[in-house]
Amino acid sequence: MGNILRCFKGEDSGGDHYPYYKPTSRPHYPPPPPAAPARHQQPLGPHGVTPSTVGVAALAHDLLNFESTSMVPDGLSQHVASSRKAQVKWYKNMLEAYKNTTPPPKTPVDASHLIARALHMIQRSDLEGILEFYNFPIPSLPTSSSNHQPSSLPEGVQFVLNTLPVYDKCIGDGDGFTAYVSTTDPRESANVPLEVHEMVIARTQARQCRDYQSADALLSSLDEAGYKIISCSDDEVLARKYRIRMRGIDAPELKMPYGKESRNALVKLIGGKSVKIYVYDLDQFGRYVGDIYCNNVFIQEQMLKNGHAWHFKTYDKRPEFARWEREAKSANRGLWASGNPEKPWDWRRDQRNARQEAIQVY
């Protein structure tokens, strides 16, 4: 009885016979949780906007700021490839569209469609970049708009090549090939050297005289001069040879894993077809570096999206290229199916080092 009384009074007898009677061992009930927001209602952010509409508010703020300062957001250039001058034009169009929209967009979907309508003439990659900048969904657009070649000459392009159909055997790997441009092309016709014209005439005369040995020798001389006589239907065309390096991507070398698959993918895209090449530069190996389009399809985009090449970040910073590579990698397409494929620039470095070591040993 004494023990029971001590337990009720909270006295400790030195033992623990009835711990559940101690005041300190009473069940602890946590405070009730805060009331949940009403169904379908999102908590308001610091500016009175919900998380899903913060991009809409940011767009309105940026357009208002642009109207007064003519300045575009600083971070936009990390998402698009076009120049700041082009971005200013975009915001002029978006501001005009925003003012003409009643009521103004209230959801990300509404804002996404407004931007798509205002900027329907820009490249798909830039449109996707600006939508990504505001975290807006990408609306359904015609597939061709993603791959449509530029309507005007892009900034930095030195000249454009319109080639004859590309031979399969002239495609070396997944990022390079040899192309031929007819000398009837206005750009080429004025630049054919006199000695090339003379060799063509001499070859024709040799063939008429059935001096095929001399004719073949003249063909070799033409090839050394960078020209080739190509049979097209029932005619022969004098064409200039161009070695092409695809800008912004790096494909596996033929001796690397997935090297042949990458080349075959490029063959399927351009083999036997004429291509348009926007030439930006000439590299250290004498190759013309450019963007390739075939039947309005941007070839680098297809190679990256399908996992046939890497984005060559060292030489090309276009954000859409990085995005297309991420898309292929996340889907385990092409070379990414192997998990951790060796990068071609690492492979080439190792090959160079091995050759140097072999020379030193020798």
mmCIF file of C-alpha atoms in Angstrom:
data_model
loop_
_atom_site.group_PDB
_atom_site.id
_atom_site.type_symbol
_atom_site.label_atom_id
_atom_site.label_comp_id
_atom_site.label_asym_id
_atom_site.label_seq_id
_atom_site.Cartn_x
_atom_site.Cartn_y
_atom_site.Cartn_z
ATOM 1 C CA MET A 1 0.000 0.000 0.000
ATOM 2 C CA GLY A 2 2.857 2.382 0.842
ATOM 3 C CA ASN A 3 4.434 1.823 -2.536
ATOM 4 C CA ILE A 4 1.173 2.559 -4.281
ATOM 5 C CA LEU A 5 0.699 5.784 -2.304
ATOM 6 C CA ARG A 6 4.243 6.887 -3.070
ATOM 7 C CA CYS A 7 3.628 6.278 -6.764
ATOM 8 C CA PHE A 8 0.490 8.414 -6.741
ATOM 9 C CA LYS A 9 2.385 11.161 -4.889
ATOM 10 C CA GLY A 10 5.252 10.996 -7.367
ATOM 11 C CA GLU A 11 7.789 9.834 -4.749
ATOM 12 C CA ASP A 12 10.626 7.637 -5.901
ATOM 13 C CA SER A 13 11.302 4.586 -3.777
ATOM 14 C CA GLY A 14 14.560 3.902 -5.538
ATOM 15 C CA GLY A 15 12.946 1.175 -7.604
ATOM 16 C CA ASP A 16 10.865 1.194 -10.744
ATOM 17 C CA HIS A 17 7.979 -1.030 -9.802
ATOM 18 C CA TYR A 18 5.239 1.098 -11.322
ATOM 19 C CA PRO A 19 6.898 3.477 -13.753
ATOM 20 C CA TYR A 20 3.697 4.053 -15.651
ATOM 21 C CA TYR A 21 2.220 5.862 -12.648
ATOM 22 C CA LYS A 22 4.974 8.478 -12.542
ATOM 23 C CA PRO A 23 3.879 11.912 -13.706
ATOM 24 C CA THR A 24 6.935 12.104 -15.954
ATOM 25 C CA SER A 25 5.948 8.953 -17.772
ATOM 26 C CA ARG A 26 2.537 10.138 -18.845
ATOM 27 C CA PRO A 27 1.919 9.739 -22.567
ATOM 28 C CA HIS A 28 3.165 12.717 -24.571
ATOM 29 C CA TYR A 29 0.751 13.974 -27.163
ATOM 30 C CA PRO A 30 2.384 16.121 -29.862
ATOM 31 C CA PRO A 31 0.679 19.366 -30.771
ATOM 32 C CA PRO A 32 -1.764 19.041 -33.633
ATOM 33 C CA PRO A 33 -0.254 19.696 -37.088
ATOM 34 C CA PRO A 34 -1.022 23.029 -38.735
ATOM 35 C CA ALA A 35 -4.110 23.064 -40.833
ATOM 36 C CA ALA A 36 -3.405 22.030 -44.412
ATOM 37 C CA PRO A 37 -4.163 24.528 -47.148
ATOM 38 C CA ALA A 38 -7.549 24.207 -48.682
ATOM 39 C CA ARG A 39 -7.758 21.649 -51.431
ATOM 40 C CA HIS A 40 -6.395 22.866 -54.798
ATOM 41 C CA GLN A 41 -5.027 25.967 -53.091
ATOM 42 C CA GLN A 42 -1.267 26.657 -53.221
ATOM 43 C CA PRO A 43 0.523 28.700 -50.544
ATOM 44 C CA LEU A 44 1.409 32.195 -51.631
ATOM 45 C CA GLY A 45 5.016 33.134 -52.161
ATOM 46 C CA PRO A 46 6.756 36.289 -50.926
ATOM 47 C CA HIS A 47 5.315 38.367 -53.765
ATOM 48 C CA GLY A 48 1.819 36.975 -53.585
ATOM 49 C CA VAL A 49 2.351 34.437 -56.373
ATOM 50 C CA THR A 50 2.192 30.670 -56.201
ATOM 51 C CA PRO A 51 5.186 28.495 -57.134
ATOM 52 C CA SER A 52 3.487 27.539 -60.391
ATOM 53 C CA THR A 53 2.977 31.160 -61.448
ATOM 54 C CA VAL A 54 6.294 32.654 -60.371
ATOM 55 C CA GLY A 55 7.541 32.414 -63.973
ATOM 56 C CA VAL A 56 4.529 34.385 -65.192
ATOM 57 C CA ALA A 57 5.283 37.115 -62.658
ATOM 58 C CA ALA A 58 8.962 37.097 -63.665
ATOM 59 C CA LEU A 59 8.022 37.500 -67.325
ATOM 60 C CA ALA A 60 5.749 40.445 -66.529
ATOM 61 C CA HIS A 61 8.525 42.031 -64.462
ATOM 62 C CA ASP A 62 11.113 41.548 -67.220
ATOM 63 C CA LEU A 63 8.807 43.011 -69.874
ATOM 64 C CA LEU A 64 8.064 46.024 -67.680
ATOM 65 C CA ASN A 65 11.775 46.494 -67.066
ATOM 66 C CA PHE A 66 12.499 46.151 -70.790
ATOM 67 C CA GLU A 67 9.896 48.785 -71.641
ATOM 68 C CA SER A 68 11.665 51.320 -69.441
ATOM 69 C CA THR A 69 15.317 50.320 -69.927
ATOM 70 C CA SER A 70 15.483 48.269 -73.183
ATOM 71 C CA MET A 71 17.511 45.718 -71.209
ATOM 72 C CA VAL A 72 16.959 41.957 -71.415
ATOM 73 C CA PRO A 73 17.572 39.622 -68.430
ATOM 74 C CA ASP A 74 21.243 38.869 -67.832
ATOM 75 C CA GLY A 75 20.779 35.131 -67.361
ATOM 76 C CA LEU A 76 18.990 34.570 -70.665
ATOM 77 C CA SER A 77 22.227 34.171 -72.638
ATOM 78 C CA GLN A 78 22.947 30.957 -70.729
ATOM 79 C CA HIS A 79 19.849 29.387 -72.288
ATOM 80 C CA VAL A 80 19.927 30.677 -75.878
ATOM 81 C CA ALA A 81 22.557 30.889 -78.597
ATOM 82 C CA SER A 82 21.531 34.083 -80.373
ATOM 83 C CA SER A 83 23.174 37.434 -79.721
ATOM 84 C CA ARG A 84 22.011 40.081 -77.270
ATOM 85 C CA LYS A 85 20.885 42.167 -80.249
ATOM 86 C CA ALA A 86 18.549 39.363 -81.319
ATOM 87 C CA GLN A 87 17.255 39.013 -77.756
ATOM 88 C CA VAL A 88 16.287 42.696 -77.737
ATOM 89 C CA LYS A 89 14.145 42.080 -80.831
ATOM 90 C CA TRP A 90 12.484 39.140 -79.090
ATOM 91 C CA TYR A 91 11.513 41.222 -76.091
ATOM 92 C CA LYS A 92 10.104 43.938 -78.326
ATOM 93 C CA ASN A 93 7.863 41.335 -79.949
ATOM 94 C CA MET A 94 6.918 39.771 -76.613
ATOM 95 C CA LEU A 95 6.129 43.156 -75.078
ATOM 96 C CA GLU A 96 3.854 44.036 -77.972
ATOM 97 C CA ALA A 97 2.110 40.655 -77.762
ATOM 98 C CA TYR A 98 1.741 41.003 -73.994
ATOM 99 C CA LYS A 99 0.101 44.422 -74.322
ATOM 100 C CA ASN A 100 -2.301 43.120 -76.961
ATOM 101 C CA THR A 101 -3.378 40.127 -74.872
ATOM 102 C CA THR A 102 -6.514 40.659 -72.781
ATOM 103 C CA PRO A 103 -6.546 39.489 -70.089
ATOM 104 C CA PRO A 104 -2.778 39.016 -69.661
ATOM 105 C CA PRO A 105 -1.517 35.446 -69.219
ATOM 106 C CA LYS A 106 -2.084 34.056 -65.737
ATOM 107 C CA THR A 107 -0.676 30.534 -66.050
ATOM 108 C CA PRO A 108 2.608 29.127 -67.389
ATOM 109 C CA VAL A 109 0.712 27.488 -70.255
ATOM 110 C CA ASP A 110 -0.850 30.812 -71.277
ATOM 111 C CA ALA A 111 2.521 32.571 -71.087
ATOM 112 C CA SER A 112 4.187 29.776 -73.048
ATOM 113 C CA HIS A 113 1.705 30.138 -75.902
ATOM 114 C CA LEU A 114 2.088 33.921 -75.887
ATOM 115 C CA ILE A 115 5.873 33.623 -76.268
ATOM 116 C CA ALA A 116 5.534 30.947 -78.963
ATOM 117 C CA ARG A 117 3.206 33.185 -80.980
ATOM 118 C CA ALA A 118 5.380 36.267 -80.555
ATOM 119 C CA LEU A 119 8.605 34.443 -81.465
ATOM 120 C CA HIS A 120 7.345 31.987 -84.067
ATOM 121 C CA MET A 121 10.046 33.054 -86.543
ATOM 122 C CA ILE A 122 13.084 32.274 -84.362
ATOM 123 C CA GLN A 123 14.930 28.964 -84.241
ATOM 124 C CA ARG A 124 13.258 26.228 -82.202
ATOM 125 C CA SER A 125 16.318 25.828 -79.975
ATOM 126 C CA ASP A 126 16.181 29.503 -78.970
ATOM 127 C CA LEU A 127 12.441 29.283 -78.329
ATOM 128 C CA GLU A 128 12.943 26.247 -76.099
ATOM 129 C CA GLY A 129 15.744 28.085 -74.304
ATOM 130 C CA ILE A 130 13.657 31.133 -73.413
ATOM 131 C CA LEU A 131 10.777 28.924 -72.244
ATOM 132 C CA GLU A 132 13.227 26.963 -70.107
ATOM 133 C CA PHE A 133 14.544 30.261 -68.695
ATOM 134 C CA TYR A 134 11.073 31.036 -67.306
ATOM 135 C CA ASN A 135 10.355 27.391 -66.464
ATOM 136 C CA PHE A 136 7.431 27.373 -68.896
ATOM 137 C CA PRO A 137 6.201 24.216 -70.631
ATOM 138 C CA ILE A 138 7.113 23.786 -74.278
ATOM 139 C CA PRO A 139 3.918 23.926 -76.352
ATOM 140 C CA SER A 140 3.205 21.510 -79.152
ATOM 141 C CA LEU A 141 4.861 22.911 -82.251
ATOM 142 C CA PRO A 142 5.297 21.471 -85.734
ATOM 143 C CA THR A 143 8.260 19.093 -85.751
ATOM 144 C CA SER A 144 9.766 20.780 -88.778
ATOM 145 C CA SER A 145 10.207 24.060 -86.924
ATOM 146 C CA SER A 146 12.820 22.440 -84.690
ATOM 147 C CA ASN A 147 14.953 21.474 -87.642
ATOM 148 C CA HIS A 148 14.183 24.240 -90.115
ATOM 149 C CA GLN A 149 17.330 25.831 -91.434
ATOM 150 C CA PRO A 150 17.892 29.548 -90.728
ATOM 151 C CA SER A 151 15.892 31.951 -92.884
ATOM 152 C CA SER A 152 18.767 34.446 -92.832
ATOM 153 C CA LEU A 153 22.524 34.088 -92.591
ATOM 154 C CA PRO A 154 23.414 33.381 -88.929
ATOM 155 C CA GLU A 155 25.960 35.547 -87.170
ATOM 156 C CA GLY A 156 29.533 34.352 -87.725
ATOM 157 C CA VAL A 157 28.883 32.447 -90.962
ATOM 158 C CA GLN A 158 31.581 33.112 -93.559
ATOM 159 C CA PHE A 159 29.827 31.494 -96.512
ATOM 160 C CA VAL A 160 27.333 28.772 -97.440
ATOM 161 C CA LEU A 161 28.003 25.613 -99.447
ATOM 162 C CA ASN A 162 25.314 23.785 -101.412
ATOM 163 C CA THR A 163 26.774 20.387 -102.169
ATOM 164 C CA LEU A 164 26.219 17.640 -104.669
ATOM 165 C CA PRO A 165 24.902 14.361 -103.182
ATOM 166 C CA VAL A 166 27.327 13.081 -100.545
ATOM 167 C CA TYR A 167 28.890 9.700 -101.301
ATOM 168 C CA ASP A 168 28.590 7.136 -98.493
ATOM 169 C CA LYS A 169 32.287 6.321 -98.863
ATOM 170 C CA CYS A 170 33.131 9.999 -98.294
ATOM 171 C CA ILE A 171 31.695 9.906 -94.767
ATOM 172 C CA GLY A 172 34.671 9.184 -92.543
ATOM 173 C CA ASP A 173 33.006 9.020 -89.135
ATOM 174 C CA GLY A 174 30.123 10.517 -87.205
ATOM 175 C CA ASP A 175 31.308 14.123 -87.363
ATOM 176 C CA GLY A 176 33.223 14.516 -90.621
ATOM 177 C CA PHE A 177 32.877 13.922 -94.339
ATOM 178 C CA THR A 178 34.063 15.094 -97.743
ATOM 179 C CA ALA A 179 31.620 17.041 -99.897
ATOM 180 C CA TYR A 180 31.732 18.335 -103.453
ATOM 181 C CA VAL A 181 30.286 21.576 -104.786
ATOM 182 C CA SER A 182 29.636 22.039 -108.492
ATOM 183 C CA THR A 183 31.706 24.733 -110.187
ATOM 184 C CA THR A 184 28.491 25.931 -111.814
ATOM 185 C CA ASP A 185 27.645 27.356 -108.397
ATOM 186 C CA PRO A 186 28.052 31.165 -108.621
ATOM 187 C CA ARG A 187 30.477 31.269 -105.719
ATOM 188 C CA GLU A 188 32.670 28.552 -107.225
ATOM 189 C CA SER A 189 32.556 29.466 -110.910
ATOM 190 C CA ALA A 190 34.517 32.680 -110.436
ATOM 191 C CA ASN A 191 37.245 30.981 -108.399
ATOM 192 C CA VAL A 192 38.250 27.987 -110.518
ATOM 193 C CA PRO A 193 42.000 28.294 -111.278
ATOM 194 C CA LEU A 194 43.028 28.556 -114.922
ATOM 195 C CA GLU A 195 45.209 25.432 -114.688
ATOM 196 C CA VAL A 196 42.167 23.434 -113.572
ATOM 197 C CA HIS A 197 40.240 24.534 -116.658
ATOM 198 C CA GLU A 198 43.227 23.562 -118.795
ATOM 199 C CA MET A 199 43.429 20.099 -117.202
ATOM 200 C CA VAL A 200 39.723 19.514 -117.849
ATOM 201 C CA ILE A 201 40.138 20.436 -121.519
ATOM 202 C CA ALA A 202 43.250 18.265 -121.840
ATOM 203 C CA ARG A 203 41.449 15.296 -120.285
ATOM 204 C CA THR A 204 38.531 15.675 -122.690
ATOM 205 C CA GLN A 205 40.933 15.690 -125.635
ATOM 206 C CA ALA A 206 42.812 12.654 -124.286
ATOM 207 C CA ARG A 207 39.568 10.695 -123.981
ATOM 208 C CA GLN A 208 38.576 11.639 -127.517
ATOM 209 C CA CYS A 209 41.898 10.231 -128.675
ATOM 210 C CA ARG A 210 41.357 7.157 -126.466
ATOM 211 C CA ASP A 211 44.468 8.030 -124.519
ATOM 212 C CA TYR A 212 42.965 6.790 -121.285
ATOM 213 C CA GLN A 213 46.279 6.623 -119.469
ATOM 214 C CA SER A 214 46.788 10.363 -119.919
ATOM 215 C CA ALA A 215 43.148 11.005 -119.041
ATOM 216 C CA ASP A 216 43.529 9.093 -115.771
ATOM 217 C CA ALA A 217 46.740 10.958 -114.953
ATOM 218 C CA LEU A 218 44.924 14.256 -115.454
ATOM 219 C CA LEU A 219 42.171 13.064 -113.101
ATOM 220 C CA SER A 220 44.808 12.470 -110.440
ATOM 221 C CA SER A 221 46.211 15.950 -111.033
ATOM 222 C CA LEU A 222 42.731 17.433 -110.667
ATOM 223 C CA ASP A 223 42.297 15.593 -107.387
ATOM 224 C CA GLU A 224 45.588 16.997 -106.092
ATOM 225 C CA ALA A 225 44.336 20.476 -107.025
ATOM 226 C CA GLY A 226 41.183 19.902 -104.957
ATOM 227 C CA TYR A 227 38.777 19.174 -107.809
ATOM 228 C CA LYS A 228 36.981 16.129 -109.129
ATOM 229 C CA ILE A 229 34.943 15.246 -112.197
ATOM 230 C CA ILE A 230 31.724 13.644 -110.987
ATOM 231 C CA SER A 231 29.222 11.737 -113.098
ATOM 232 C CA CYS A 232 25.685 13.029 -112.614
ATOM 233 C CA SER A 233 23.052 11.180 -114.648
ATOM 234 C CA ASP A 234 24.379 11.269 -118.217
ATOM 235 C CA ASP A 235 26.639 14.254 -117.655
ATOM 236 C CA GLU A 236 29.950 15.035 -115.983
ATOM 237 C CA VAL A 237 30.315 17.872 -113.500
ATOM 238 C CA LEU A 238 33.505 19.546 -112.366
ATOM 239 C CA ALA A 239 33.284 19.977 -108.601
ATOM 240 C CA ARG A 240 35.475 21.367 -105.860
ATOM 241 C CA LYS A 241 36.301 19.173 -102.881
ATOM 242 C CA TYR A 242 35.630 20.330 -99.311
ATOM 243 C CA ARG A 243 36.601 18.436 -96.177
ATOM 244 C CA ILE A 244 33.927 19.132 -93.579
ATOM 245 C CA ARG A 245 34.050 19.018 -89.772
ATOM 246 C CA MET A 246 30.641 19.245 -88.132
ATOM 247 C CA ARG A 247 30.553 22.155 -85.713
ATOM 248 C CA GLY A 248 29.872 21.581 -82.026
ATOM 249 C CA ILE A 249 29.872 17.773 -81.841
ATOM 250 C CA ASP A 250 32.510 15.075 -81.414
ATOM 251 C CA ALA A 251 31.710 11.529 -82.485
ATOM 252 C CA PRO A 252 33.562 8.325 -81.546
ATOM 253 C CA GLU A 253 36.515 7.501 -83.773
ATOM 254 C CA LEU A 254 35.986 4.476 -86.016
ATOM 255 C CA LYS A 255 38.276 2.293 -83.886
ATOM 256 C CA MET A 256 36.415 3.228 -80.708
ATOM 257 C CA PRO A 257 33.361 1.433 -79.343
ATOM 258 C CA TYR A 258 30.270 2.733 -81.159
ATOM 259 C CA GLY A 259 32.471 4.368 -83.812
ATOM 260 C CA LYS A 260 30.977 2.410 -86.715
ATOM 261 C CA GLU A 261 27.448 2.869 -85.400
ATOM 262 C CA SER A 262 27.960 6.630 -85.228
ATOM 263 C CA ARG A 263 29.249 6.745 -88.803
ATOM 264 C CA ASN A 264 26.345 4.612 -90.019
ATOM 265 C CA ALA A 265 23.915 7.008 -88.352
ATOM 266 C CA LEU A 266 25.421 9.912 -90.296
ATOM 267 C CA VAL A 267 25.311 7.876 -93.514
ATOM 268 C CA LYS A 268 21.573 7.362 -93.002
ATOM 269 C CA LEU A 269 21.079 11.093 -92.498
ATOM 270 C CA ILE A 270 23.103 12.500 -95.423
ATOM 271 C CA GLY A 271 24.338 9.605 -97.581
ATOM 272 C CA GLY A 272 23.321 10.108 -101.215
ATOM 273 C CA LYS A 273 21.749 13.491 -100.421
ATOM 274 C CA SER A 274 22.706 17.095 -101.030
ATOM 275 C CA VAL A 275 23.421 19.162 -97.929
ATOM 276 C CA LYS A 276 23.681 22.845 -97.065
ATOM 277 C CA ILE A 277 26.690 23.827 -94.965
ATOM 278 C CA TYR A 278 26.950 27.079 -93.025
ATOM 279 C CA VAL A 279 30.722 27.491 -92.767
ATOM 280 C CA TYR A 280 32.088 29.297 -89.712
ATOM 281 C CA ASP A 281 35.776 28.492 -89.672
ATOM 282 C CA LEU A 282 38.723 26.528 -91.046
ATOM 283 C CA ASP A 283 40.392 24.248 -88.485
ATOM 284 C CA GLN A 284 44.063 23.351 -88.068
ATOM 285 C CA PHE A 285 43.638 20.291 -90.291
ATOM 286 C CA GLY A 286 42.251 22.259 -93.232
ATOM 287 C CA ARG A 287 38.649 21.192 -92.644
ATOM 288 C CA TYR A 288 35.741 23.594 -93.001
ATOM 289 C CA VAL A 289 33.812 23.754 -89.730
ATOM 290 C CA GLY A 290 30.097 24.275 -90.129
ATOM 291 C CA ASP A 291 26.470 23.522 -89.344
ATOM 292 C CA ILE A 292 24.901 20.922 -91.617
ATOM 293 C CA TYR A 293 21.330 20.855 -92.919
ATOM 294 C CA CYS A 294 19.790 18.186 -95.110
ATOM 295 C CA ASN A 295 16.198 18.546 -96.311
ATOM 296 C CA ASN A 296 15.686 21.221 -93.627
ATOM 297 C CA VAL A 297 16.892 18.840 -90.888
ATOM 298 C CA PHE A 298 19.668 20.096 -88.597
ATOM 299 C CA ILE A 299 22.082 17.160 -88.645
ATOM 300 C CA GLN A 300 23.990 17.963 -85.438
ATOM 301 C CA GLU A 301 20.706 18.038 -83.554
ATOM 302 C CA GLN A 302 19.812 14.571 -84.796
ATOM 303 C CA MET A 303 23.241 13.166 -83.951
ATOM 304 C CA LEU A 304 23.080 14.535 -80.404
ATOM 305 C CA LYS A 305 19.449 13.708 -79.669
ATOM 306 C CA ASN A 306 19.914 10.102 -80.769
ATOM 307 C CA GLY A 307 23.124 9.590 -78.818
ATOM 308 C CA HIS A 308 25.478 9.293 -81.792
ATOM 309 C CA ALA A 309 27.901 12.019 -80.653
ATOM 310 C CA TRP A 310 29.023 14.186 -77.742
ATOM 311 C CA HIS A 311 28.527 17.907 -77.387
ATOM 312 C CA PHE A 312 32.032 19.313 -77.993
ATOM 313 C CA LYS A 313 31.841 21.832 -75.150
ATOM 314 C CA THR A 314 35.458 22.946 -75.505
ATOM 315 C CA TYR A 315 34.720 24.589 -78.837
ATOM 316 C CA ASP A 316 30.970 25.167 -78.780
ATOM 317 C CA LYS A 317 28.904 26.660 -75.961
ATOM 318 C CA ARG A 318 25.436 26.485 -77.502
ATOM 319 C CA PRO A 319 23.019 25.598 -74.681
ATOM 320 C CA GLU A 320 20.695 23.649 -76.943
ATOM 321 C CA PHE A 321 23.549 21.265 -77.785
ATOM 322 C CA ALA A 322 24.047 20.558 -74.079
ATOM 323 C CA ARG A 323 20.301 20.070 -73.679
ATOM 324 C CA TRP A 324 20.101 17.614 -76.592
ATOM 325 C CA GLU A 325 23.015 15.627 -75.175
ATOM 326 C CA ARG A 326 21.350 15.466 -71.742
ATOM 327 C CA GLU A 327 18.147 14.285 -73.387
ATOM 328 C CA ALA A 328 19.923 11.378 -75.105
ATOM 329 C CA LYS A 329 21.920 10.507 -72.003
ATOM 330 C CA SER A 330 18.870 10.389 -69.739
ATOM 331 C CA ALA A 331 17.117 8.104 -72.239
ATOM 332 C CA ASN A 332 20.215 5.856 -72.672
ATOM 333 C CA ARG A 333 20.162 6.333 -76.425
ATOM 334 C CA GLY A 334 22.978 5.324 -78.737
ATOM 335 C CA LEU A 335 26.434 5.423 -77.179
ATOM 336 C CA TRP A 336 24.913 6.302 -73.779
ATOM 337 C CA ALA A 337 23.454 2.796 -73.523
ATOM 338 C CA SER A 338 26.886 1.569 -72.403
ATOM 339 C CA GLY A 339 26.680 3.612 -69.216
ATOM 340 C CA ASN A 340 30.075 5.322 -69.204
ATOM 341 C CA PRO A 341 31.406 5.587 -72.775
ATOM 342 C CA GLU A 342 34.942 6.809 -73.342
ATOM 343 C CA LYS A 343 35.114 10.362 -74.656
ATOM 344 C CA PRO A 344 36.748 10.679 -78.084
ATOM 345 C CA TRP A 345 39.034 13.525 -77.010
ATOM 346 C CA ASP A 346 40.348 11.355 -74.155
ATOM 347 C CA TRP A 347 40.837 8.444 -76.546
ATOM 348 C CA ARG A 348 42.786 10.616 -79.005
ATOM 349 C CA ARG A 349 44.966 11.963 -76.192
ATOM 350 C CA ASP A 350 45.788 8.438 -75.038
ATOM 351 C CA GLN A 351 46.626 7.435 -78.600
ATOM 352 C CA ARG A 352 49.005 10.393 -78.974
ATOM 353 C CA ASN A 353 50.700 9.591 -75.676
ATOM 354 C CA ALA A 354 51.113 5.955 -76.677
ATOM 355 C CA ARG A 355 52.732 6.966 -79.963
ATOM 356 C CA GLN A 356 55.101 9.332 -78.171
ATOM 357 C CA GLU A 357 56.112 6.606 -75.742
ATOM 358 C CA ALA A 358 56.704 4.193 -78.622
ATOM 359 C CA ILE A 359 58.942 6.737 -80.376
ATOM 360 C CA GLN A 360 60.952 7.333 -77.215
ATOM 361 C CA VAL A 361 61.424 3.605 -76.657
ATOM 362 C CA TYR A 362 62.501 3.140 -80.267
#
